[in-house]
Coordinates of C-alpha atoms and ligand atoms in Angstrom, one line a residue:
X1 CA -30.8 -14.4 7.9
X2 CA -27.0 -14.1 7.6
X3 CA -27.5 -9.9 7.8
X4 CA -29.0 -10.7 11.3
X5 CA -26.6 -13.2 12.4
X6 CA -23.8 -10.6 11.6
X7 CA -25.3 -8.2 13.4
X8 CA -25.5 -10.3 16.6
X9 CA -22.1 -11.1 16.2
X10 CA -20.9 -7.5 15.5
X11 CA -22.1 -6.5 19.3
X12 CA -19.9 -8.2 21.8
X13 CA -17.1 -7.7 19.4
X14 CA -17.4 -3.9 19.1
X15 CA -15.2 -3.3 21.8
X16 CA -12.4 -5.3 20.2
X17 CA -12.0 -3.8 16.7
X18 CA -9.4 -2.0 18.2
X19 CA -6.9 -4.7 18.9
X20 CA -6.2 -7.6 16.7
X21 CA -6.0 -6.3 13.0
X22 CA -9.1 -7.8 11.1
X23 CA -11.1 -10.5 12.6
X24 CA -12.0 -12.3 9.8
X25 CA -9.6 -13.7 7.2
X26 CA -9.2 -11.7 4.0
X27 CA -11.6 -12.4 1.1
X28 CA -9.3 -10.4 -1.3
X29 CA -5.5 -11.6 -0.5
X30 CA -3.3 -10.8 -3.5
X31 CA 0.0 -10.3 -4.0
X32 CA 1.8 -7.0 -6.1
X33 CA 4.9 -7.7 -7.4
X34 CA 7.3 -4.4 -8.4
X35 CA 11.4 -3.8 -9.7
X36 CA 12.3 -1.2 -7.4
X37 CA 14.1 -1.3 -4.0
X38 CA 12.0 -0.3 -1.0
X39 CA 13.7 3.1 -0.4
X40 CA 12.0 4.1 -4.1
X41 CA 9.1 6.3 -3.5
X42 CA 7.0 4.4 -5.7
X43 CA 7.2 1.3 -3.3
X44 CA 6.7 3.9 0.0
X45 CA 3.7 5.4 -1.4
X46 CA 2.5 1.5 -2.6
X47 CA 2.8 0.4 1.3
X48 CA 0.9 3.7 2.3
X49 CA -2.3 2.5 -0.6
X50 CA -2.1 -1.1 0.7
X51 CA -2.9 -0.2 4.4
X52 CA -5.2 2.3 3.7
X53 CA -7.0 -0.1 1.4
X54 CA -6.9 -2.7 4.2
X55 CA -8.1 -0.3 7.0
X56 CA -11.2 1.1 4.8
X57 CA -12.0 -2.4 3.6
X58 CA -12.2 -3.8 6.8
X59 CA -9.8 -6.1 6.0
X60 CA -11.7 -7.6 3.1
X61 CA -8.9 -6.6 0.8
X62 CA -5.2 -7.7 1.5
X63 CA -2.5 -6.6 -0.9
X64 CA 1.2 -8.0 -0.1
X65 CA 3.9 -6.4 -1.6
X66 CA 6.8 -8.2 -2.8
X67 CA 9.5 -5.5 -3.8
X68 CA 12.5 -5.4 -5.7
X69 CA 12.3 -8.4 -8.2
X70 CA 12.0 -11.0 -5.0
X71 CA 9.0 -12.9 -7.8
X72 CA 11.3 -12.5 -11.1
X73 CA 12.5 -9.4 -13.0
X74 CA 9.8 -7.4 -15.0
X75 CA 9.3 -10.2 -17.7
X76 CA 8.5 -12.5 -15.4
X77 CA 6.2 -10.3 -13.7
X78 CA 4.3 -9.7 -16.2
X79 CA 3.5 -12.9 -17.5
X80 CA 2.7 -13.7 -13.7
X81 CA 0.2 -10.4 -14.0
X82 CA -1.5 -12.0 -17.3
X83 CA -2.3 -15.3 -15.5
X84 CA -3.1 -14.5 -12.4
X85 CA 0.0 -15.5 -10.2
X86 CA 0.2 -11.9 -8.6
X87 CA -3.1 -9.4 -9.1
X88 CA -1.1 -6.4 -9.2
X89 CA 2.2 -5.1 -10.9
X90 CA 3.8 -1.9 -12.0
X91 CA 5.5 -2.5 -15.4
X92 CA 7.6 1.3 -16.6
X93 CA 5.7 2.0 -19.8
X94 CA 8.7 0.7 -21.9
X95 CA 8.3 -3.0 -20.6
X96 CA 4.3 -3.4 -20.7
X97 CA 5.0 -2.0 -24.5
X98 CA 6.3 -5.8 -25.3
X99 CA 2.3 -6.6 -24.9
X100 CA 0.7 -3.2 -25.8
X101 CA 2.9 -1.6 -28.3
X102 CA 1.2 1.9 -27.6
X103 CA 1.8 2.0 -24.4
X104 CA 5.6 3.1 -24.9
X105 CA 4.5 6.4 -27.0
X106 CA 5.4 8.7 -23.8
X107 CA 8.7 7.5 -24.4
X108 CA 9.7 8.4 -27.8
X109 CA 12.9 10.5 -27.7
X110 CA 12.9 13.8 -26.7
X111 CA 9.3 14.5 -26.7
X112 CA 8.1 15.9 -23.9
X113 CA 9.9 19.4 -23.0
X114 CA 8.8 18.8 -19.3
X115 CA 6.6 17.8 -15.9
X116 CA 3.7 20.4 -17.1
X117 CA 3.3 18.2 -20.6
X118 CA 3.9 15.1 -19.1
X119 CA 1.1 14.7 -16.5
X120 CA -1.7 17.0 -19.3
X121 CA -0.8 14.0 -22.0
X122 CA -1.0 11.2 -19.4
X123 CA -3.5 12.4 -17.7
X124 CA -5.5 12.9 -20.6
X125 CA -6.3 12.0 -24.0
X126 CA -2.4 10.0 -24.6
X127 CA -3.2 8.1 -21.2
X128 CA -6.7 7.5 -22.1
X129 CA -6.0 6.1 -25.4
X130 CA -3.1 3.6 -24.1
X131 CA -5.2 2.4 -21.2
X132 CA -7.9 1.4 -23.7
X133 CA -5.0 -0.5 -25.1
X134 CA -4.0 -2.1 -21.8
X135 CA -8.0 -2.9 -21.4
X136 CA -7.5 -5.0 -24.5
X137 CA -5.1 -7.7 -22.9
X138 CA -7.4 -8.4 -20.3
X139 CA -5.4 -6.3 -17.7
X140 CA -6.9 -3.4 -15.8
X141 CA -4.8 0.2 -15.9
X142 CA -5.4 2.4 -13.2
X143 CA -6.2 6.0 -14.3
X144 CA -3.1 8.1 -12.6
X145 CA 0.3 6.5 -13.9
X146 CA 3.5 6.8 -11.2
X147 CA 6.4 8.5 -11.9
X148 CA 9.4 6.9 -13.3
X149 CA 11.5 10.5 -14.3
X150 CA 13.6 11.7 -17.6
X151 CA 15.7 9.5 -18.0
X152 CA 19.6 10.6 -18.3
X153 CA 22.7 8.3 -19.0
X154 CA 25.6 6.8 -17.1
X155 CA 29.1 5.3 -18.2
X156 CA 32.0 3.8 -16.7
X157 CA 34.4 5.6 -19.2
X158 CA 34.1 8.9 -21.1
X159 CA 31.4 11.3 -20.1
X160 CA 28.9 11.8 -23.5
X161 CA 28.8 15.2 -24.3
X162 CA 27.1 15.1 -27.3
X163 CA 25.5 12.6 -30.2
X164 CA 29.0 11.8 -31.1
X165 CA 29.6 9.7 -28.0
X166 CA 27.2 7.6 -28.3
X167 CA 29.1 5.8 -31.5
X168 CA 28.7 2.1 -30.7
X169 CA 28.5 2.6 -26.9
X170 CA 27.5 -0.3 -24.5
X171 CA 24.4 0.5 -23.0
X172 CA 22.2 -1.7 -21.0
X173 CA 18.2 -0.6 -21.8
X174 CA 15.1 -2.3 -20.7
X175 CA 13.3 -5.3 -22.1
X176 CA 12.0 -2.7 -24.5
X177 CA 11.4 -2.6 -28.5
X178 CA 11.4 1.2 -28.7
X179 CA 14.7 1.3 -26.4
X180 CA 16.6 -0.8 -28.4
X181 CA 15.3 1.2 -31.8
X182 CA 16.2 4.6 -30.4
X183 CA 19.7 3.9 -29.1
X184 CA 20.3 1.7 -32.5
X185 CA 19.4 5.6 -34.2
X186 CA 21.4 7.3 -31.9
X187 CA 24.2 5.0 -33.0
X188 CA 24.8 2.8 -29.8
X189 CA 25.2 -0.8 -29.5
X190 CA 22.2 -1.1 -26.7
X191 CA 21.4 -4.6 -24.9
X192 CA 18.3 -5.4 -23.6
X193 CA 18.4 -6.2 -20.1
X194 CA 15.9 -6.6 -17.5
X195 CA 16.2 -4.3 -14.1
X196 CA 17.2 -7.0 -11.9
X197 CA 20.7 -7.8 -13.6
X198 CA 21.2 -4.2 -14.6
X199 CA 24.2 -3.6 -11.1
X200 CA 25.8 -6.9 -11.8
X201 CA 25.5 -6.0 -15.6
X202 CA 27.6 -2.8 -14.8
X203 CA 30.0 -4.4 -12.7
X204 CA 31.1 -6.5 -14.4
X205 CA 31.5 -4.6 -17.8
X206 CA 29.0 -7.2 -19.5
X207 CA 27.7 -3.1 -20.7
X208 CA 29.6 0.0 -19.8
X209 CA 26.7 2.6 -19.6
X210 CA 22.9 2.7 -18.6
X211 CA 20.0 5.3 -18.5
X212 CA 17.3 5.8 -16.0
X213 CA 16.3 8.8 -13.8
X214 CA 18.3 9.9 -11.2
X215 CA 16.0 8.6 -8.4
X216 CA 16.5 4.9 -9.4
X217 CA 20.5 5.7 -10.1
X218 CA 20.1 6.6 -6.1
X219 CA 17.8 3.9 -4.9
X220 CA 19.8 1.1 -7.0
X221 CA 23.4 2.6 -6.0
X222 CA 24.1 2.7 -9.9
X223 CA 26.5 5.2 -8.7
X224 CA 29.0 2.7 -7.6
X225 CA 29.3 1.0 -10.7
X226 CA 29.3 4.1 -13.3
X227 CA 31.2 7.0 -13.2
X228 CA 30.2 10.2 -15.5
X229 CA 26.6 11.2 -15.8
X230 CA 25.2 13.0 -19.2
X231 CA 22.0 15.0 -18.3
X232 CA 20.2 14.1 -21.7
X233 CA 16.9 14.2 -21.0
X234 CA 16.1 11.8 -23.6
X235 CA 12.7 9.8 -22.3
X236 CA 10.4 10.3 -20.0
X237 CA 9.0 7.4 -18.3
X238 CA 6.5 6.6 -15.8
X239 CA 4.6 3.2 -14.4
X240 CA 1.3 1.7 -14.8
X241 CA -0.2 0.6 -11.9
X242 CA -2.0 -2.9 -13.2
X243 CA -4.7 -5.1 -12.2
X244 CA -5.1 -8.4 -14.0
X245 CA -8.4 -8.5 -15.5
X246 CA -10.4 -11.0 -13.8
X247 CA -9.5 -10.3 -10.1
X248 CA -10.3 -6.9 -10.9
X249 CA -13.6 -7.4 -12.3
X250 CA -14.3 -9.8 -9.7
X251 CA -13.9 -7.0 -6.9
X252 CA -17.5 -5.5 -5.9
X253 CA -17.7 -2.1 -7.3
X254 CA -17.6 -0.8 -3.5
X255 CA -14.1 -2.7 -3.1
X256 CA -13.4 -1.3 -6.7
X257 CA -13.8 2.4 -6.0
X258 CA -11.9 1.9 -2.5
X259 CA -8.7 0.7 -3.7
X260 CA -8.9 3.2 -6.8
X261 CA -9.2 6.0 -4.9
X262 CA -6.3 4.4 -2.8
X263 CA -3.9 3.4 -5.4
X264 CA -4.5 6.6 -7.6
X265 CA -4.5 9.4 -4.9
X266 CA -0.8 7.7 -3.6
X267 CA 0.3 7.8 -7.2
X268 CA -0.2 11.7 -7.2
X269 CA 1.8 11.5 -4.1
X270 CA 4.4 9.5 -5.5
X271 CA 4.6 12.1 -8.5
X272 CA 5.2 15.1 -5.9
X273 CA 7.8 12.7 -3.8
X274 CA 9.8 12.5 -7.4
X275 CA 9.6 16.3 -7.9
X276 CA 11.1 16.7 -4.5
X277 CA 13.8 14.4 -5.0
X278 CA 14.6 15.9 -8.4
X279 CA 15.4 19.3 -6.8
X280 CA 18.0 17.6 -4.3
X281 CA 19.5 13.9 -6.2
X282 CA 22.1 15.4 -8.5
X283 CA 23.6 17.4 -5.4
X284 CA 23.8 13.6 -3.7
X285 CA 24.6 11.4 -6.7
X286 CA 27.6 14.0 -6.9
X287 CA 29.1 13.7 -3.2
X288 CA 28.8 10.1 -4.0
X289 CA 31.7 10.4 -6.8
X290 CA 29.2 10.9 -10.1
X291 CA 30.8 13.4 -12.0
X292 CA 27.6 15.5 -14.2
X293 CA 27.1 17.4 -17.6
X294 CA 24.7 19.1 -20.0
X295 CA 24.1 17.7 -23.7
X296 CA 23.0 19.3 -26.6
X297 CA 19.9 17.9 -27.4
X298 CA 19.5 19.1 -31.3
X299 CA 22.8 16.7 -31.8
X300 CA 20.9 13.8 -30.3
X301 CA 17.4 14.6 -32.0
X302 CA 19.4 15.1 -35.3
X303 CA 20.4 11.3 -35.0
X304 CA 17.0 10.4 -34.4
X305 CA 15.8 12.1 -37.5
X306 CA 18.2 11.2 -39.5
X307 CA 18.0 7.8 -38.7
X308 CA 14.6 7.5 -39.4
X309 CA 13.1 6.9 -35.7
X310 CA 10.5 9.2 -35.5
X311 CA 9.2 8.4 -38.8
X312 CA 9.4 4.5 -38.1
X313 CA 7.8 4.9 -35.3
X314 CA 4.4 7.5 -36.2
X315 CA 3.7 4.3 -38.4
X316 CA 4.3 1.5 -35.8
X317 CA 2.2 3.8 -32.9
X318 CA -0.5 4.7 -36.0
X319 CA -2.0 8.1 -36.6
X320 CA -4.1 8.7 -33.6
X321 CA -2.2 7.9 -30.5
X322 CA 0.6 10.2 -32.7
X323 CA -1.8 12.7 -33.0
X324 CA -2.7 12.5 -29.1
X325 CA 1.6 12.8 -28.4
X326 CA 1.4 15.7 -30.8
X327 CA -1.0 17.7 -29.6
X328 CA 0.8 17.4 -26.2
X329 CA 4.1 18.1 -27.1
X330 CA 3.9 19.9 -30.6
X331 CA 5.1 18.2 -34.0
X332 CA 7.6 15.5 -34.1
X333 CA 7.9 14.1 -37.3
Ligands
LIG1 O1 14.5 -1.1 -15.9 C1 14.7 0.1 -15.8 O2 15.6 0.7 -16.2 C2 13.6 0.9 -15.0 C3 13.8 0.6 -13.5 O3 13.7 2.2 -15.2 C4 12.3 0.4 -15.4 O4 11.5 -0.1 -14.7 C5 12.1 0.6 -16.9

């Protein structure tokens, strides 16, 4: 009966599908929560997935975006992802790590040697193996992860040149266990802070250096708060695009394959939107007043060798999600 009642209804209503957006109110309305400011091609390409997903749904499925730390910084966020306050949340690899440890392996110093053995590892067996990992918490990974970028530091003093400068250094680094471990090998005095205070953080001097990729230095404006920039290379980091659990499950598989397809063909996207802007960010970060140089990565690795990182961290990650980064990126340890 309600089949034929729809379909009476859906004639003299034809000829306005055109006009007002969706007729009927949402059944899906949920809320995604990021850390980046809206000029970041991560939320540009998130805006483009959440209209598409609303145009092929019919409207059944209605995903607000709330940018730029408006519902808390990324701890926040993710306890809100876990319970159910937002549906959807893209924690950088290094921050969901506080609840899946694996799930910071892509960012173990100096691993990957670039873009080719990045996206083969992520987008298979590594990726694979830490999304099964996310599936344990009751939160839902979608298959393609965004790009973050290599991540390179910034100071307010001296430019770092080599391993050497980073002797009891500053630095700000996310909410992040294996952040805080590397930059203690490197010999650094890092603080954990989350995105959101990272520009007053700076300003003030509470830290005198940072590290992210160059795209969020631009997006952020980092630049006006940090002088020298040391192109080190050291991580490479990307996002998870997560679902909590239950919403997700509760989404008819039709609804299901709609927004994947959505979510992970505008992640591609955003990769290709970060390759272009790698090609052309130094040459703006630079007429901006950031002053740039090389490293010499053996220095830095040395440190982490010496120190005991890599070792420490093949037994905290376990054998087989080591073996998956290996057979990406060659031996490590
Ligand atoms: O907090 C950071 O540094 C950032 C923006 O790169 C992450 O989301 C980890």
């Amino acid at each position: 009966r309600r089949t034929v009642l729809r379909a009476a209804a859906a004639l003299p209503a034809a000829g306005l599908l055109a006009a007002p957006r969706f007729a009927r109110a949402a059944e899906f309305e949920w809320k995604y929560g990021h850390n980046l400011p809206v000029t970041h091609p991560l939320h540009i390409r998130a805006q483009e997935a959440v209209e598409r997903i609303a145009r092929e749904t019919n409207g059944r499925v209605e995903i607000k975006i709330f940018p730029n730390n408006q519902l808390g910084g990324d701890t926040d966020m993710l306890s809100q992802v876990r319970s159910g306050g937002i549906t959807f949340f893209t924690p950088s690899a290094l921050v969901i790590a506080t609840l899946v440890p694996v799930a910071s392996i892509n960012a173990v110093g100096f691993a990957f040697a670039d873009y080719a053995q990045v996206w083969k590892a992520m987008d298979g067996g590594l990726g694979a193996h830490v999304r099964q990992a996310i599936s344990r918490v009751n939160l839902f990974a979608f298959e393609k992860m965004w790009d973050n970028g290599f991540r390179q530091m910034t100071t307010s003093g001296r430019a770092i040149t080599e391993a050497a400068g980073m002797d009891g250094l500053k630095i700000r680094v996310p909410v992040s266990p294996l952040s805080i471990s590397m930059f203690r090998g490197l010999g650094a005095s890092p603080a954990s802070l989350q995105f959101s205070e990272v520009y007053s953080a700076l300003q003030t001097k509470v830290v005198d250096a940072q590290e992210n990729p160059l795209p969020i230095i631009q997006v952020a404006k980092l630049y006006e708060v940090q002088k020298s920039c040391a192109l080190s290379n050291h991580i490479w980091d990307g996002y998870w695009f997560i679902a909590n659990g239950r919403a997700w499950r509760g989404l008819p598989a039709e609804l299901q394959r709609v927004v994947s397809i959505a979510i992970n063909e505008a992640g591609l996207k955003q990769r290709d939107d970060i390759a272009g802007l790698n090609a052309t960010v130094q040459a703006d970060l630079q007429s901006k007043g950031l002053a740039f140089n090389g490293t010499n990565p053996e220095s830095f690795r040395a440190r982490l060798r010496d120190s005991g990182f890599y070792g420490e961290w093949k037994t905290r990650f376990g054998e087989e999600a080591w073996g998956q980064l290996e057979a990406a990126v060659g031996r490590l340890a």
